[in-house]
């Protein structure tokens, strides 16, 4: 056993400094499209390269609805792009920013228990959420913990479009949590149904079943985006808009 | 699939001759590409399938049900143990009839496929002991058969819950016996699935699996859609093996369109597929270490997985290779220096894996939890139709990269490691050895990447069918596609390694100690997203 202790110590500290500092290691995030202004961008957006209609035309350029972007890269790899590709991972936004009463409060800022529910997520969201517990991201340093029981949970973290068979389990899990409780939906499937829903087999996202407070876009959201979403849920980071508008557009 | 392997098969093959000799007039043999099609009547089906697997030693692959106008078309796909060709038994009968003889009693690998077809199409497999409540167990209306032509998947069904899910029958009848339900919401970060363990206290005597909580009807969503749309589904229904499944779909489309992708694309596809295999195996190894509560090893393996995810993103823009593939090649070229740099990094990661493997081998408390735990004999693995690393840990040396070479594997074949014991430790060793072999393959492939384009500008799909076969990280994956003349998907059938291997887990975990359950589960490394579709 001492060999393992030595092996662990030898690895040193590998943990990201985020949120105290920026994290820019290549490969931590795929980035995402951002709206571009100008007549050309507006025309290209109207031509409809985006298979999920996440990119649309606006008065002075394009607009990107991140709740629908599934990272297919077809917009940036086509000849007539309507968007810019933007690095970063601080993507999480609030569903109803004005709903102050729904905040968890100061007590939860550094002690937060999270119950994760897979409501039909593909392996990618599963893989990314598993990473938040590893040494690179280490959610424990932020006072965040995964809990196997909803009775101890403050946050319900949900991935997947909510399949028909998971509706009931998701609702029961939510109802088993004591108040105050908040719901964080991660991944485009959980925000809008993605490419799977709404249909007879899958829903149009988590908000069909339980009220959602924080949305983390991405397909899948990388571990740092999930961290950002959790930090937004406890007001340690400001939320970001869920749509990207061309400069000069009215929101 | 591969043009060179076809040439030897022109004219009547020995197999076709043998088939005619044995079955005379009752079976009509027809050839198309690398597929021998055997048409037979319903009363001959069971005998013909049994003959294929016993006398000809064929491997059952999948059952494809299609509703074509007023007719059912059932295709039972097999391949010889040496691969190269497919043998399909085709059965047609009027849509008004529902009864088909079950072949599951002689071919247990077909069990799940028949149960699936019963749920989704309403077919009745005569002689099958347990049809129903397999995929649709959560109170679907009885009339809603989601794969039937008339069913509109876009229209949400009534959300009213019609009672609790059907309980599986009890198998253990003894004083003090009890059933422990686990899932669908359980553990810290587990996929949605339900296990019901029946026990007398120490051993998990009987395990009932209830899956398909994640059924998203991917195959139905594909129907009527253009190829470019279905490509998105193929990549996203099982994100952990996105590249493998996207590739299988692309290969099917390319075969239907009769195109050969540029050599550069073949090599780059193999490099990315191997990188995905390494990452998937690293994730499985993380899961195994985690299941035995070996914290440092879990951390080391998880960091390896994250490093591979970052490497994937640096190469392709996306950590899971979403958007990299398109029929005809790749959506993005990767420059040679970047590939060589990736090979160097993959090699360094493989050395870290070797070191981790060595340390684990020296941890007796860890080995105690894996050795002779969850053993699956080679006979059981063959009978249940297990695939991939799990089968190779039971001495079944099958690998689609060898049996049906694709991408650049004909020129650069992998070494396929096997282990004889079939226990948890054998599976762990196979995962390690395959990940290390993937790094070696990447180095060999990256050393000599042919120049040229990475995609064909024009791939025009036409009417036809094809099966795209790949060795996904968890085993053999077969994507059957039927296109109409306009290039739209008429039928899409995904046969995944996780679907094939779950019965293996059940077999391995029954009659073992209760506390070994999560460990055996981890050594199979299966994915519900991939199984449920």
Coordinates of N, CA and C in Angstrom, one line a residue, chain B residues 42 69-72 93-99 148:
Chain B
X42 N -40.9 -20.4 -43.4 CA -40.9 -20.3 -42.0 C -40.6 -21.6 -41.3
X69 N -44.0 -2.8 -47.2 CA -45.4 -2.9 -47.7 C -46.2 -3.9 -47.0
X70 N -46.7 -4.9 -47.7 CA -47.6 -5.9 -47.1 C -46.8 -7.1 -46.5
X71 N -45.5 -7.0 -46.5 CA -44.7 -8.1 -46.1 C -43.7 -7.8 -45.0
X72 N -43.5 -8.8 -44.1 CA -42.4 -8.8 -43.2 C -41.2 -9.3 -43.9
X93 N -43.0 -13.0 -45.1 CA -44.3 -13.5 -45.0 C -45.3 -12.3 -44.8
X94 N -46.6 -12.5 -45.0 CA -47.5 -11.4 -45.0 C -47.5 -10.7 -43.6
X95 N -47.7 -9.4 -43.7 CA -47.7 -8.5 -42.5 C -48.8 -8.9 -41.5
X96 N -49.9 -9.5 -42.1 CA -51.0 -9.8 -41.2 C -50.7 -11.0 -40.3
X97 N -49.6 -11.7 -40.6 CA -49.2 -12.8 -39.7 C -48.1 -12.4 -38.7
X98 N -48.2 -12.9 -37.5 CA -47.3 -12.4 -36.5 C -46.3 -13.5 -36.0
X99 N -46.6 -14.7 -36.3 CA -45.9 -15.8 -35.7 C -44.6 -16.2 -36.5
X148 N -43.2 -0.1 -36.0 CA -44.1 -0.3 -37.2 C -44.1 0.9 -38.1

